[in-house]
Amino acid sequence: MKRLVILISGRGSNMQAIVKACQAEGWPAEVAAVISNRPDAGGLPFAASHGIATAVVDHKAFASREDFDAELARVIDGFSPDLVVLAGFMRILTPAFTARYARRMLNIHPSLLPAFTGLHTHERAIAMGCKVAGVTVHFVTAELDHGAIVMQAAVPVLPGDDAKALSARVLAAEHRIYPQSVRWFIEGALVWNGEVVSHRDGAAQQLLLA
């Protein structure tokens, strides 16, 4: 059984999608813990109600990013994870932290990377006149919103879309590809070729939604 630790900062809708898929599909894995940097994160009660251990490492209690990351790593390691999953975890992590979990930490970003790293992705896509937008699951590196791509989903940008409408369409895609990507990791189906990741059996790593 593989052990997952999921990090959240808010409601953790992707965390919820992963927990539900793990249980419904009978993955050879368990979500060992859900950890938040915010005591009031809405996802914590969901995790607790599903019998998952929860913990809070409040970033406001630490004088530096390095001190916060050190304590966060200590708490994570207490659950002996095979994979760390960032699910709306709104903290920039230090290079030492990302190196500690190299090739065993995933993130999801609401754009088709390498386009639109950082914040306000939907507003920027609309402002640029993009005809498609989307979401990317990738391994975490020290460089923000970079790292080997595991899976992407593309959704249309429709006439009259605002950021809220586009965000909702992208979020629905997130809930499909993030659990799939995590399952691939658990099953040992991801193969590294340099800094590129492919599926061992050639499964499609893209989802195109109309």
JSON list of N, CA, C and O in Angstrom, two decimals, residues 163-200:
[
{"chain": "A", "resi": 163, "resn": "ALA", "atom": "N", "xyz": [-13.54, 35.11, -16.07]},
{"chain": "A", "resi": 163, "resn": "ALA", "atom": "CA", "xyz": [-12.64, 34.23, -15.33]},
{"chain": "A", "resi": 163, "resn": "ALA", "atom": "C", "xyz": [-13.40, 33.21, -14.50]},
{"chain": "A", "resi": 163, "resn": "ALA", "atom": "O", "xyz": [-12.97, 32.05, -14.39]},
{"chain": "A", "resi": 164, "resn": "LYS", "atom": "N", "xyz": [-14.54, 33.59, -13.94]},
{"chain": "A", "resi": 164, "resn": "LYS", "atom": "CA", "xyz": [-15.31, 32.67, -13.10]},
{"chain": "A", "resi": 164, "resn": "LYS", "atom": "C", "xyz": [-15.85, 31.51, -13.92]},
{"chain": "A", "resi": 164, "resn": "LYS", "atom": "O", "xyz": [-15.76, 30.34, -13.51]},
{"chain": "A", "resi": 165, "resn": "ALA", "atom": "N", "xyz": [-16.39, 31.80, -15.10]},
{"chain": "A", "resi": 165, "resn": "ALA", "atom": "CA", "xyz": [-16.95, 30.74, -15.94]},
{"chain": "A", "resi": 165, "resn": "ALA", "atom": "C", "xyz": [-15.85, 29.80, -16.44]},
{"chain": "A", "resi": 165, "resn": "ALA", "atom": "O", "xyz": [-16.01, 28.57, -16.43]},
{"chain": "A", "resi": 166, "resn": "LEU", "atom": "N", "xyz": [-14.74, 30.38, -16.87]},
{"chain": "A", "resi": 166, "resn": "LEU", "atom": "CA", "xyz": [-13.63, 29.55, -17.36]},
{"chain": "A", "resi": 166, "resn": "LEU", "atom": "C", "xyz": [-13.05, 28.72, -16.22]},
{"chain": "A", "resi": 166, "resn": "LEU", "atom": "O", "xyz": [-12.72, 27.54, -16.40]},
{"chain": "A", "resi": 167, "resn": "SER", "atom": "N", "xyz": [-12.92, 29.32, -15.06]},
{"chain": "A", "resi": 167, "resn": "SER", "atom": "CA", "xyz": [-12.38, 28.61, -13.90]},
{"chain": "A", "resi": 167, "resn": "SER", "atom": "C", "xyz": [-13.21, 27.38, -13.55]},
{"chain": "A", "resi": 167, "resn": "SER", "atom": "O", "xyz": [-12.67, 26.32, -13.24]},
{"chain": "A", "resi": 168, "resn": "ALA", "atom": "N", "xyz": [-14.53, 27.51, -13.62]},
{"chain": "A", "resi": 168, "resn": "ALA", "atom": "CA", "xyz": [-15.40, 26.39, -13.29]},
{"chain": "A", "resi": 168, "resn": "ALA", "atom": "C", "xyz": [-15.21, 25.25, -14.28]},
{"chain": "A", "resi": 168, "resn": "ALA", "atom": "O", "xyz": [-15.20, 24.07, -13.91]},
{"chain": "A", "resi": 169, "resn": "ARG", "atom": "N", "xyz": [-15.04, 25.59, -15.56]},
{"chain": "A", "resi": 169, "resn": "ARG", "atom": "CA", "xyz": [-14.85, 24.57, -16.59]},
{"chain": "A", "resi": 169, "resn": "ARG", "atom": "C", "xyz": [-13.50, 23.87, -16.40]},
{"chain": "A", "resi": 169, "resn": "ARG", "atom": "O", "xyz": [-13.39, 22.65, -16.55]},
{"chain": "A", "resi": 170, "resn": "VAL", "atom": "N", "xyz": [-12.48, 24.65, -16.06]},
{"chain": "A", "resi": 170, "resn": "VAL", "atom": "CA", "xyz": [-11.16, 24.07, -15.82]},
{"chain": "A", "resi": 170, "resn": "VAL", "atom": "C", "xyz": [-11.17, 23.20, -14.56]},
{"chain": "A", "resi": 170, "resn": "VAL", "atom": "O", "xyz": [-10.56, 22.12, -14.54]},
{"chain": "A", "resi": 171, "resn": "LEU", "atom": "N", "xyz": [-11.85, 23.66, -13.52]},
{"chain": "A", "resi": 171, "resn": "LEU", "atom": "CA", "xyz": [-11.88, 22.89, -12.27]},
{"chain": "A", "resi": 171, "resn": "LEU", "atom": "C", "xyz": [-12.48, 21.51, -12.47]},
{"chain": "A", "resi": 171, "resn": "LEU", "atom": "O", "xyz": [-12.00, 20.53, -11.89]},
{"chain": "A", "resi": 172, "resn": "ALA", "atom": "N", "xyz": [-13.52, 21.42, -13.29]},
{"chain": "A", "resi": 172, "resn": "ALA", "atom": "CA", "xyz": [-14.12, 20.11, -13.58]},
{"chain": "A", "resi": 172, "resn": "ALA", "atom": "C", "xyz": [-13.10, 19.19, -14.23]},
{"chain": "A", "resi": 172, "resn": "ALA", "atom": "O", "xyz": [-13.05, 17.98, -13.94]},
{"chain": "A", "resi": 173, "resn": "ALA", "atom": "N", "xyz": [-12.25, 19.75, -15.10]},
{"chain": "A", "resi": 173, "resn": "ALA", "atom": "CA", "xyz": [-11.19, 18.95, -15.72]},
{"chain": "A", "resi": 173, "resn": "ALA", "atom": "C", "xyz": [-10.14, 18.56, -14.70]},
{"chain": "A", "resi": 173, "resn": "ALA", "atom": "O", "xyz": [-9.61, 17.43, -14.75]},
{"chain": "A", "resi": 174, "resn": "GLU", "atom": "N", "xyz": [-9.82, 19.46, -13.77]},
{"chain": "A", "resi": 174, "resn": "GLU", "atom": "CA", "xyz": [-8.86, 19.14, -12.72]},
{"chain": "A", "resi": 174, "resn": "GLU", "atom": "C", "xyz": [-9.27, 17.89, -11.95]},
{"chain": "A", "resi": 174, "resn": "GLU", "atom": "O", "xyz": [-8.45, 17.02, -11.65]},
{"chain": "A", "resi": 175, "resn": "HIS", "atom": "N", "xyz": [-10.56, 17.83, -11.63]},
{"chain": "A", "resi": 175, "resn": "HIS", "atom": "CA", "xyz": [-11.06, 16.72, -10.82]},
{"chain": "A", "resi": 175, "resn": "HIS", "atom": "C", "xyz": [-11.01, 15.39, -11.57]},
{"chain": "A", "resi": 175, "resn": "HIS", "atom": "O", "xyz": [-11.13, 14.34, -10.94]},
{"chain": "A", "resi": 176, "resn": "ARG", "atom": "N", "xyz": [-10.82, 15.44, -12.87]},
{"chain": "A", "resi": 176, "resn": "ARG", "atom": "CA", "xyz": [-10.67, 14.22, -13.66]},
{"chain": "A", "resi": 176, "resn": "ARG", "atom": "C", "xyz": [-9.21, 13.79, -13.79]},
{"chain": "A", "resi": 176, "resn": "ARG", "atom": "O", "xyz": [-8.89, 12.61, -13.64]},
{"chain": "A", "resi": 177, "resn": "ILE", "atom": "N", "xyz": [-8.33, 14.75, -14.07]},
{"chain": "A", "resi": 177, "resn": "ILE", "atom": "CA", "xyz": [-6.96, 14.33, -14.39]},
{"chain": "A", "resi": 177, "resn": "ILE", "atom": "C", "xyz": [-6.05, 14.22, -13.17]},
{"chain": "A", "resi": 177, "resn": "ILE", "atom": "O", "xyz": [-5.06, 13.48, -13.22]},
{"chain": "A", "resi": 178, "resn": "TYR", "atom": "N", "xyz": [-6.38, 14.92, -12.08]},
{"chain": "A", "resi": 178, "resn": "TYR", "atom": "CA", "xyz": [-5.49, 14.80, -10.92]},
{"chain": "A", "resi": 178, "resn": "TYR", "atom": "C", "xyz": [-5.57, 13.41, -10.28]},
{"chain": "A", "resi": 178, "resn": "TYR", "atom": "O", "xyz": [-4.54, 12.76, -10.06]},
{"chain": "A", "resi": 179, "resn": "PRO", "atom": "N", "xyz": [-6.79, 12.90, -10.02]},
{"chain": "A", "resi": 179, "resn": "PRO", "atom": "CA", "xyz": [-6.82, 11.52, -9.49]},
{"chain": "A", "resi": 179, "resn": "PRO", "atom": "C", "xyz": [-6.17, 10.52, -10.43]},
{"chain": "A", "resi": 179, "resn": "PRO", "atom": "O", "xyz": [-5.49, 9.60, -9.98]},
{"chain": "A", "resi": 180, "resn": "GLN", "atom": "N", "xyz": [-6.37, 10.69, -11.74]},
{"chain": "A", "resi": 180, "resn": "GLN", "atom": "CA", "xyz": [-5.76, 9.77, -12.69]},
{"chain": "A", "resi": 180, "resn": "GLN", "atom": "C", "xyz": [-4.23, 9.81, -12.60]},
{"chain": "A", "resi": 180, "resn": "GLN", "atom": "O", "xyz": [-3.55, 8.79, -12.61]},
{"chain": "A", "resi": 181, "resn": "SER", "atom": "N", "xyz": [-3.68, 11.02, -12.51]},
{"chain": "A", "resi": 181, "resn": "SER", "atom": "CA", "xyz": [-2.23, 11.17, -12.43]},
{"chain": "A", "resi": 181, "resn": "SER", "atom": "C", "xyz": [-1.67, 10.55, -11.16]},
{"chain": "A", "resi": 181, "resn": "SER", "atom": "O", "xyz": [-0.63, 9.88, -11.18]},
{"chain": "A", "resi": 182, "resn": "VAL", "atom": "N", "xyz": [-2.36, 10.77, -10.05]},
{"chain": "A", "resi": 182, "resn": "VAL", "atom": "CA", "xyz": [-1.92, 10.18, -8.78]},
{"chain": "A", "resi": 182, "resn": "VAL", "atom": "C", "xyz": [-1.97, 8.66, -8.86]},
{"chain": "A", "resi": 182, "resn": "VAL", "atom": "O", "xyz": [-1.05, 7.97, -8.41]},
{"chain": "A", "resi": 183, "resn": "ARG", "atom": "N", "xyz": [-3.04, 8.15, -9.47]},
{"chain": "A", "resi": 183, "resn": "ARG", "atom": "CA", "xyz": [-3.15, 6.69, -9.59]},
{"chain": "A", "resi": 183, "resn": "ARG", "atom": "C", "xyz": [-2.00, 6.13, -10.42]},
{"chain": "A", "resi": 183, "resn": "ARG", "atom": "O", "xyz": [-1.45, 5.06, -10.09]},
{"chain": "A", "resi": 184, "resn": "TRP", "atom": "N", "xyz": [-1.64, 6.80, -11.50]},
{"chain": "A", "resi": 184, "resn": "TRP", "atom": "CA", "xyz": [-0.52, 6.34, -12.32]},
{"chain": "A", "resi": 184, "resn": "TRP", "atom": "C", "xyz": [0.76, 6.25, -11.49]},
{"chain": "A", "resi": 184, "resn": "TRP", "atom": "O", "xyz": [1.52, 5.29, -11.62]},
{"chain": "A", "resi": 185, "resn": "PHE", "atom": "N", "xyz": [0.99, 7.27, -10.66]},
{"chain": "A", "resi": 185, "resn": "PHE", "atom": "CA", "xyz": [2.18, 7.23, -9.80]},
{"chain": "A", "resi": 185, "resn": "PHE", "atom": "C", "xyz": [2.13, 6.01, -8.88]},
{"chain": "A", "resi": 185, "resn": "PHE", "atom": "O", "xyz": [3.11, 5.28, -8.74]},
{"chain": "A", "resi": 186, "resn": "ILE", "atom": "N", "xyz": [1.00, 5.82, -8.25]},
{"chain": "A", "resi": 186, "resn": "ILE", "atom": "CA", "xyz": [0.84, 4.71, -7.31]},
{"chain": "A", "resi": 186, "resn": "ILE", "atom": "C", "xyz": [1.10, 3.36, -7.98]},
{"chain": "A", "resi": 186, "resn": "ILE", "atom": "O", "xyz": [1.72, 2.47, -7.40]},
{"chain": "A", "resi": 187, "resn": "GLU", "atom": "N", "xyz": [0.62, 3.25, -9.21]},
{"chain": "A", "resi": 187, "resn": "GLU", "atom": "CA", "xyz": [0.76, 1.98, -9.93]},
{"chain": "A", "resi": 187, "resn": "GLU", "atom": "C", "xyz": [2.14, 1.79, -10.55]},
{"chain": "A", "resi": 187, "resn": "GLU", "atom": "O", "xyz": [2.40, 0.75, -11.17]},
{"chain": "A", "resi": 188, "resn": "GLY", "atom": "N", "xyz": [3.02, 2.79, -10.40]},
{"chain": "A", "resi": 188, "resn": "GLY", "atom": "CA", "xyz": [4.34, 2.69, -10.99]},
{"chain": "A", "resi": 188, "resn": "GLY", "atom": "C", "xyz": [4.32, 2.79, -12.50]},
{"chain": "A", "resi": 188, "resn": "GLY", "atom": "O", "xyz": [5.21, 2.25, -13.18]},
{"chain": "A", "resi": 189, "resn": "ALA", "atom": "N", "xyz": [3.32, 3.49, -13.04]},
{"chain": "A", "resi": 189, "resn": "ALA", "atom": "CA", "xyz": [3.12, 3.55, -14.48]},
{"chain": "A", "resi": 189, "resn": "ALA", "atom": "C", "xyz": [3.85, 4.71, -15.15]},
{"chain": "A", "resi": 189, "resn": "ALA", "atom": "O", "xyz": [3.81, 4.83, -16.38]},
{"chain": "A", "resi": 190, "resn": "LEU", "atom": "N", "xyz": [4.49, 5.57, -14.37]},
{"chain": "A", "resi": 190, "resn": "LEU", "atom": "CA", "xyz": [5.16, 6.74, -14.94]},
{"chain": "A", "resi": 190, "resn": "LEU", "atom": "C", "xyz": [6.64, 6.43, -15.14]},
{"chain": "A", "resi": 190, "resn": "LEU", "atom": "O", "xyz": [7.32, 5.95, -14.23]},
{"chain": "A", "resi": 191, "resn": "VAL", "atom": "N", "xyz": [7.12, 6.73, -16.34]},
{"chain": "A", "resi": 191, "resn": "VAL", "atom": "CA", "xyz": [8.50, 6.44, -16.73]},
{"chain": "A", "resi": 191, "resn": "VAL", "atom": "C", "xyz": [9.22, 7.74, -17.05]},
{"chain": "A", "resi": 191, "resn": "VAL", "atom": "O", "xyz": [8.69, 8.59, -17.78]},
{"chain": "A", "resi": 192, "resn": "TRP", "atom": "N", "xyz": [10.41, 7.89, -16.51]},
{"chain": "A", "resi": 192, "resn": "TRP", "atom": "CA", "xyz": [11.22, 9.08, -16.74]},
{"chain": "A", "resi": 192, "resn": "TRP", "atom": "C", "xyz": [12.19, 8.83, -17.90]},
{"chain": "A", "resi": 192, "resn": "TRP", "atom": "O", "xyz": [12.86, 7.81, -17.95]},
{"chain": "A", "resi": 193, "resn": "ASN", "atom": "N", "xyz": [12.25, 9.79, -18.81]},
{"chain": "A", "resi": 193, "resn": "ASN", "atom": "CA", "xyz": [13.25, 9.81, -19.87]},
{"chain": "A", "resi": 193, "resn": "ASN", "atom": "C", "xyz": [13.91, 11.18, -19.81]},
{"chain": "A", "resi": 193, "resn": "ASN", "atom": "O", "xyz": [13.40, 12.14, -20.40]},
{"chain": "A", "resi": 194, "resn": "GLY", "atom": "N", "xyz": [15.00, 11.28, -19.07]},
{"chain": "A", "resi": 194, "resn": "GLY", "atom": "CA", "xyz": [15.56, 12.60, -18.79]},
{"chain": "A", "resi": 194, "resn": "GLY", "atom": "C", "xyz": [14.60, 13.36, -17.89]},
{"chain": "A", "resi": 194, "resn": "GLY", "atom": "O", "xyz": [14.28, 12.90, -16.79]},
{"chain": "A", "resi": 195, "resn": "GLU", "atom": "N", "xyz": [14.11, 14.50, -18.37]},
{"chain": "A", "resi": 195, "resn": "GLU", "atom": "CA", "xyz": [13.17, 15.30, -17.60]},
{"chain": "A", "resi": 195, "resn": "GLU", "atom": "C", "xyz": [11.76, 15.22, -18.16]},
{"chain": "A", "resi": 195, "resn": "GLU", "atom": "O", "xyz": [10.91, 16.06, -17.85]},
{"chain": "A", "resi": 196, "resn": "VAL", "atom": "N", "xyz": [11.50, 14.22, -18.99]},
{"chain": "A", "resi": 196, "resn": "VAL", "atom": "CA", "xyz": [10.18, 14.02, -19.58]},
{"chain": "A", "resi": 196, "resn": "VAL", "atom": "C", "xyz": [9.57, 12.75, -18.99]},
{"chain": "A", "resi": 196, "resn": "VAL", "atom": "O", "xyz": [10.25, 11.73, -18.84]},
{"chain": "A", "resi": 197, "resn": "VAL", "atom": "N", "xyz": [8.27, 12.84, -18.68]},
{"chain": "A", "resi": 197, "resn": "VAL", "atom": "CA", "xyz": [7.57, 11.70, -18.09]},
{"chain": "A", "resi": 197, "resn": "VAL", "atom": "C", "xyz": [6.55, 11.17, -19.09]},
{"chain": "A", "resi": 197, "resn": "VAL", "atom": "O", "xyz": [5.78, 11.94, -19.68]},
{"chain": "A", "resi": 198, "resn": "SER", "atom": "N", "xyz": [6.55, 9.86, -19.28]},
{"chain": "A", "resi": 198, "resn": "SER", "atom": "CA", "xyz": [5.55, 9.22, -20.14]},
{"chain": "A", "resi": 198, "resn": "SER", "atom": "C", "xyz": [4.89, 8.08, -19.38]},
{"chain": "A", "resi": 198, "resn": "SER", "atom": "O", "xyz": [5.34, 7.68, -18.30]},
{"chain": "A", "resi": 199, "resn": "HIS", "atom": "N", "xyz": [3.80, 7.57, -19.95]},
{"chain": "A", "resi": 199, "resn": "HIS", "atom": "CA", "xyz": [3.12, 6.44, -19.34]},
{"chain": "A", "resi": 199, "resn": "HIS", "atom": "C", "xyz": [3.72, 5.16, -19.87]},
{"chain": "A", "resi": 199, "resn": "HIS", "atom": "O", "xyz": [3.94, 5.00, -21.07]},
{"chain": "A", "resi": 200, "resn": "ARG", "atom": "N", "xyz": [3.97, 4.23, -18.98]},
{"chain": "A", "resi": 200, "resn": "ARG", "atom": "CA", "xyz": [4.64, 2.97, -19.31]},
{"chain": "A", "resi": 200, "resn": "ARG", "atom": "C", "xyz": [3.97, 2.24, -20.48]},
{"chain": "A", "resi": 200, "resn": "ARG", "atom": "O", "xyz": [4.64, 1.67, -21.35]}
]
